Coordinates of C-alpha atoms in Angstrom, one line a residue:
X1 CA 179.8 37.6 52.2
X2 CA 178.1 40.7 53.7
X3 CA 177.3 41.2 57.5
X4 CA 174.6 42.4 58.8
X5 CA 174.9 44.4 61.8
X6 CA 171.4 44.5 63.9
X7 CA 170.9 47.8 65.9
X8 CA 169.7 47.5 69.6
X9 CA 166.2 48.6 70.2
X10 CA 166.1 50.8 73.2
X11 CA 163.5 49.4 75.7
X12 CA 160.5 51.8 76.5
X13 CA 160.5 53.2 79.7
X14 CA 157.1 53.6 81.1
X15 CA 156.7 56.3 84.0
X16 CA 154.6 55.5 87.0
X17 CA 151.6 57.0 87.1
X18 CA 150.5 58.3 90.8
X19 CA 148.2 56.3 92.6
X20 CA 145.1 57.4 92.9
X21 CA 142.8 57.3 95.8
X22 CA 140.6 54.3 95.9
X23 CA 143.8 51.8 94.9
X24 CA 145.5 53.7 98.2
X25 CA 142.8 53.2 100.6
X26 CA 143.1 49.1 99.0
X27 CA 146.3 49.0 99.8
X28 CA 145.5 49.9 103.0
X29 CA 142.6 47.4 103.8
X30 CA 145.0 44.9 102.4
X31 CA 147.6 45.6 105.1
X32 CA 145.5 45.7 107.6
X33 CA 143.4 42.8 107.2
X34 CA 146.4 40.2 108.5
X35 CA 146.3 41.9 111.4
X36 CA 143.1 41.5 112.1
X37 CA 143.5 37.8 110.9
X38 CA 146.1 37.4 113.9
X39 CA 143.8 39.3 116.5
X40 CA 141.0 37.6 116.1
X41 CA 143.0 34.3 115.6
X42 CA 144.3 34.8 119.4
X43 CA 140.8 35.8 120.9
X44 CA 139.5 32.5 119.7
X45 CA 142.7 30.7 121.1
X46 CA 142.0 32.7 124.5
X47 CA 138.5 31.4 124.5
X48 CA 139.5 27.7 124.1
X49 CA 142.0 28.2 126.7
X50 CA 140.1 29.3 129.1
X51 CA 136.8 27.0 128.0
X52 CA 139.1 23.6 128.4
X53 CA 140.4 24.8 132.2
X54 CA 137.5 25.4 133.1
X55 CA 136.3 21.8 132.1
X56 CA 139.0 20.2 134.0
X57 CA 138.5 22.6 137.0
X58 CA 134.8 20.9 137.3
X59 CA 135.3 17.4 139.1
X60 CA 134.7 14.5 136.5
X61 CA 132.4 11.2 138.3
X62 CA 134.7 8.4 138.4
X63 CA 133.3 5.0 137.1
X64 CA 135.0 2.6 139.9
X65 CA 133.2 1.7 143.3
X66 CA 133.5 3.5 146.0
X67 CA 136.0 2.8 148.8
X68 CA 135.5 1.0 152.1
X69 CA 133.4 2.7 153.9
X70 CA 131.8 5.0 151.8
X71 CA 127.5 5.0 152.1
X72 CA 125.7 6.0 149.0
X73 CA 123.2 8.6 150.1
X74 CA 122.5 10.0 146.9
X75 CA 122.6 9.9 143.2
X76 CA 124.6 12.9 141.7
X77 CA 121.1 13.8 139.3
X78 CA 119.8 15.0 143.0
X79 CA 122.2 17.4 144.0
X80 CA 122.4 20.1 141.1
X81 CA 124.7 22.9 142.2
X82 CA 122.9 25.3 144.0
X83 CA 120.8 22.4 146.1
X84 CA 122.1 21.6 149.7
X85 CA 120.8 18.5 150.6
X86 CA 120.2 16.4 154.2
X87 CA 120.7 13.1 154.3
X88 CA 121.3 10.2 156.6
X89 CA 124.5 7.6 156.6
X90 CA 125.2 5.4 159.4
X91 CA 122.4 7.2 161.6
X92 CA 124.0 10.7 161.3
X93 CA 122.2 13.4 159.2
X94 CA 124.7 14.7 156.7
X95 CA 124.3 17.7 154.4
X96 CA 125.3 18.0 151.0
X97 CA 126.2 20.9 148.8
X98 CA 128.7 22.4 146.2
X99 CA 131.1 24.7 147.0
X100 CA 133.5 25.8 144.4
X101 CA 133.1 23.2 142.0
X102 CA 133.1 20.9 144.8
X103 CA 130.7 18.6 146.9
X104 CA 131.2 18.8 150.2
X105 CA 129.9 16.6 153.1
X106 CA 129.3 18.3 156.4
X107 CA 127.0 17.5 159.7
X108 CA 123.6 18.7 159.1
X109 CA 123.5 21.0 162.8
X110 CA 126.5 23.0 164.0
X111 CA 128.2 22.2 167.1
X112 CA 127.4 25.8 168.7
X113 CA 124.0 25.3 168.8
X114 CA 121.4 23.0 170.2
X115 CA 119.7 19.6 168.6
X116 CA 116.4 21.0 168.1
X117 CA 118.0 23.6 165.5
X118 CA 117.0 24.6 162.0
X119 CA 121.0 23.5 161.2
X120 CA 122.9 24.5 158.2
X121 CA 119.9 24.0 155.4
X122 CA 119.9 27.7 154.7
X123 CA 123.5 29.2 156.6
X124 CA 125.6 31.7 154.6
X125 CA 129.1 30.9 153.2
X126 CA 131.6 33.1 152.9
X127 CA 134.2 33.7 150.4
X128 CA 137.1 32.1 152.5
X129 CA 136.0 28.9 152.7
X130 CA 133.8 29.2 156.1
X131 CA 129.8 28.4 156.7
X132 CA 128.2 30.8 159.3
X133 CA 126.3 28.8 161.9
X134 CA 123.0 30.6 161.7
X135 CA 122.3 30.4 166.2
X136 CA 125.7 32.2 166.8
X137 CA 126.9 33.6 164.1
X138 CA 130.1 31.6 164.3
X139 CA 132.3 30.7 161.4
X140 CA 133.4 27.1 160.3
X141 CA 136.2 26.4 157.9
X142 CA 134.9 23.9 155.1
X143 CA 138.7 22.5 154.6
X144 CA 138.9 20.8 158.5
X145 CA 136.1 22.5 160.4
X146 CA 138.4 24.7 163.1
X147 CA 136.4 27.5 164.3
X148 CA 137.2 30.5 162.4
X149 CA 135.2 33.3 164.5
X150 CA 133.6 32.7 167.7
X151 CA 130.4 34.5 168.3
X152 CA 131.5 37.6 166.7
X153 CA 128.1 39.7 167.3
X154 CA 128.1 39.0 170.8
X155 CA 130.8 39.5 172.9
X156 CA 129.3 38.8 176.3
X157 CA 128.6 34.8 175.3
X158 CA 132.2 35.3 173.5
X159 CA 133.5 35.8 177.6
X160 CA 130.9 33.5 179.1
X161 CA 131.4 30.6 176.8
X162 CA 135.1 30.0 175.2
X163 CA 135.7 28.1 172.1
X164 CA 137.9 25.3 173.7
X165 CA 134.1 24.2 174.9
X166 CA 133.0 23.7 170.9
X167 CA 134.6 21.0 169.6
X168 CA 135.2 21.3 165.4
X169 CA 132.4 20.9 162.8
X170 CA 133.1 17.6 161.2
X171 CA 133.7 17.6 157.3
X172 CA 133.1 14.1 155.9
X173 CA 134.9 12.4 152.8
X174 CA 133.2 12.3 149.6
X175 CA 133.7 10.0 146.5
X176 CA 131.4 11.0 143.7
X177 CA 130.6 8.1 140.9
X178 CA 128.4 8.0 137.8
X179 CA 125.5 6.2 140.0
X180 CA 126.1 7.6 143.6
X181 CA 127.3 10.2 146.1
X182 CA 128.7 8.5 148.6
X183 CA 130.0 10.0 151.5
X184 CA 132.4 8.2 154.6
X185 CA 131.2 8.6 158.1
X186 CA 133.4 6.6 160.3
X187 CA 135.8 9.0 161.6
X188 CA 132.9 10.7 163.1
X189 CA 133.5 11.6 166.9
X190 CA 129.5 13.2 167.5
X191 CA 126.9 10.9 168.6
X192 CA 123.8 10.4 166.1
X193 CA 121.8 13.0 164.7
X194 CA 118.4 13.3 166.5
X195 CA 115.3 12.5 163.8
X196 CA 112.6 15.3 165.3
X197 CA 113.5 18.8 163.7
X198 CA 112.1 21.7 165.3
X199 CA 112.0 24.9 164.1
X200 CA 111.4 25.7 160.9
X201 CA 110.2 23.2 158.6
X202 CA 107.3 22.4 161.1
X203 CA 104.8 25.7 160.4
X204 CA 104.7 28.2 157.5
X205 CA 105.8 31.0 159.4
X206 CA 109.0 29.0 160.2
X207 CA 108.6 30.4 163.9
X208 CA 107.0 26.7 165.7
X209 CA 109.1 25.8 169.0
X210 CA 107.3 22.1 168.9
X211 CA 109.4 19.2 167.0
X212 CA 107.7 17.0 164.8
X213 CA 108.0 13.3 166.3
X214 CA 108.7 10.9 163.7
X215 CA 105.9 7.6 163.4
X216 CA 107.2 4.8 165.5
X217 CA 105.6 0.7 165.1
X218 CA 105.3 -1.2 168.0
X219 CA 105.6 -4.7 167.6
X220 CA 102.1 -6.3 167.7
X221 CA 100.5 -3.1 167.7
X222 CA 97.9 -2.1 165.3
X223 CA 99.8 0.5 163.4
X224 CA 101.7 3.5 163.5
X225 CA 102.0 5.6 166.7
X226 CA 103.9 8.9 167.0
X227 CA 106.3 9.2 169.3
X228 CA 105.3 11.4 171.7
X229 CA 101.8 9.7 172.2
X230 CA 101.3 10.2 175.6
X231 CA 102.5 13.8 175.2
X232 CA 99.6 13.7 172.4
X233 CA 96.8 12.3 174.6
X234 CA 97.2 14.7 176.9
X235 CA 97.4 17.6 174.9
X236 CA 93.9 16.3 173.1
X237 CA 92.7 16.1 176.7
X238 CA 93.1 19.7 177.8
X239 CA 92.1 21.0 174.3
X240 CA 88.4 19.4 174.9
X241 CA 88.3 20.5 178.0
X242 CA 88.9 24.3 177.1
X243 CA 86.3 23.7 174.6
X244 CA 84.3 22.4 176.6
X245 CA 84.7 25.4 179.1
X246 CA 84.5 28.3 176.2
X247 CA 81.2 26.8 175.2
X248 CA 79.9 26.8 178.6
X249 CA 81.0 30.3 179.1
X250 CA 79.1 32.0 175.8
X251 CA 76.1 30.4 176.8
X252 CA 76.3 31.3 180.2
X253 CA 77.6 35.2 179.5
X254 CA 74.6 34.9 176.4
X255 CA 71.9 33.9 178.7
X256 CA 72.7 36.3 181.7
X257 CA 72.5 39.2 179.1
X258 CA 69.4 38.3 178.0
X259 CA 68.0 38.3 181.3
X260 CA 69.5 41.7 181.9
X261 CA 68.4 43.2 178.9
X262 CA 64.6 41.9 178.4
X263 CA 63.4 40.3 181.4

């Protein structure tokens, strides 16, 4: 029997053959592009991050009723943030605005100035926590009403009238519900708001010293009377009679120059 002996073939070697420019500059891209996969896989992480805080930073309405002793005064379509608001609860006027995705609750006038006041409707806040009382220039803190500054631009009132004299500006609780604002006046220590503004809000030029009397009924009267209606008869009274005395003078001064003139 003969054996065949089968030689080994020698596997071809094939050399590599240098790379030219267009498959580098692939090779390239292609490293590179994970890395931009992973950056701009972060930013969009950052984004949601960010977007869900600051969805839980905004105060959500709760559903339930309000506690004892909260007054709705207003339903939470009405006061969009930017919007202070005056309102009344338990015959105090309240104001209500947002601050730091927050509604707050305050008195409507600050204690350093006087009833008939435009109040806080248009005061400044600060950064800080603090509303400027817009008479004095005096700061409030928003978190328990302690006076912050006391009349800063003016230092002779500062000596005249001390601070211990002011009592605190009240901050009121707040409970905020799908249907209402309602806000809790009971630990109030200032007497009720008075009803007549003066001030602004009673002439366009915002300069009118006169308050605005709100209409009163009298029972068994014939309708509505204003409240200062004596006040109002006797202004009516002395308006006729300058009138009355302005028309007498032109015709008077008219007919003397006529006579001095062509007669």
């Amino acid at each position: 029997m003969q054996t065949i002996s089968i030689a080994s073939v020698p596997t071809p070697v094939v050399a590599s053959l240098p790379t030219s420019g267009r498959t580098a500059t692939a090779v390239r891209r292609a490293a590179f592009r994970p890395a931009c996969r992973r950056a701009q896989r972060q930013m969009v992480l950052r984004a949601v991050a960010s977007e869900a805080e600051s969805v839980s930073a905004a105060p959500a309405a709760t559903p339930s009723k309000p506690p004892p002793g909260f007054v709705p005064v207003a339903r939470p379509e009405d006061l969009p943030k930017g919007v202070r608001k005056e309102v009344r609860a338990e015959g105090k006027t309240v104001m209500l605005f947002w601050y730091r995705n927050q509604i707050y609750a305050i008195e409507a006038r600050s204690p350093a100035e006087g009833a008939y006041s435009e109040g806080f409707i248009k005061a400044k806040f600060t950064q800080d926590f603090c509303i400027e009382c817009p008479a004095t220039g005096s700061l409030f803190s928003l978190k328990d009403g302690s006076i912050v500054s006391w009349y800063p631009n003016n230092p002779v009132l500062r000596a005249l009238t001390p601070a211990s004299l002011c009592r605190p500006l009240e901050i009121y609780p707040v409970h905020l519900g799908q249907d209402a604002i309602s806000v809790d006046v009971s630990g109030s220590v200032a007497g009720a708001s008075p009803t007549t503004r003066g001030g602004s809000d009673t002439s366009l030029e915002n300069n009118n010293v006169y308050g605005l009397e709100p209409k009163t009924y009298v029972q068994g009267g014939a309708g509505a009377t204003s409240g200062g209606n004596s006040g109002g008869s006797v202004a009516s009274a002395a308006t006729l009679t300058v009138t009355v005395l302005a028309v007498l003078g032109v015709v008077v001064g008219g007919s003397a120059t006529f006579y001095y003139f062509f007669m």
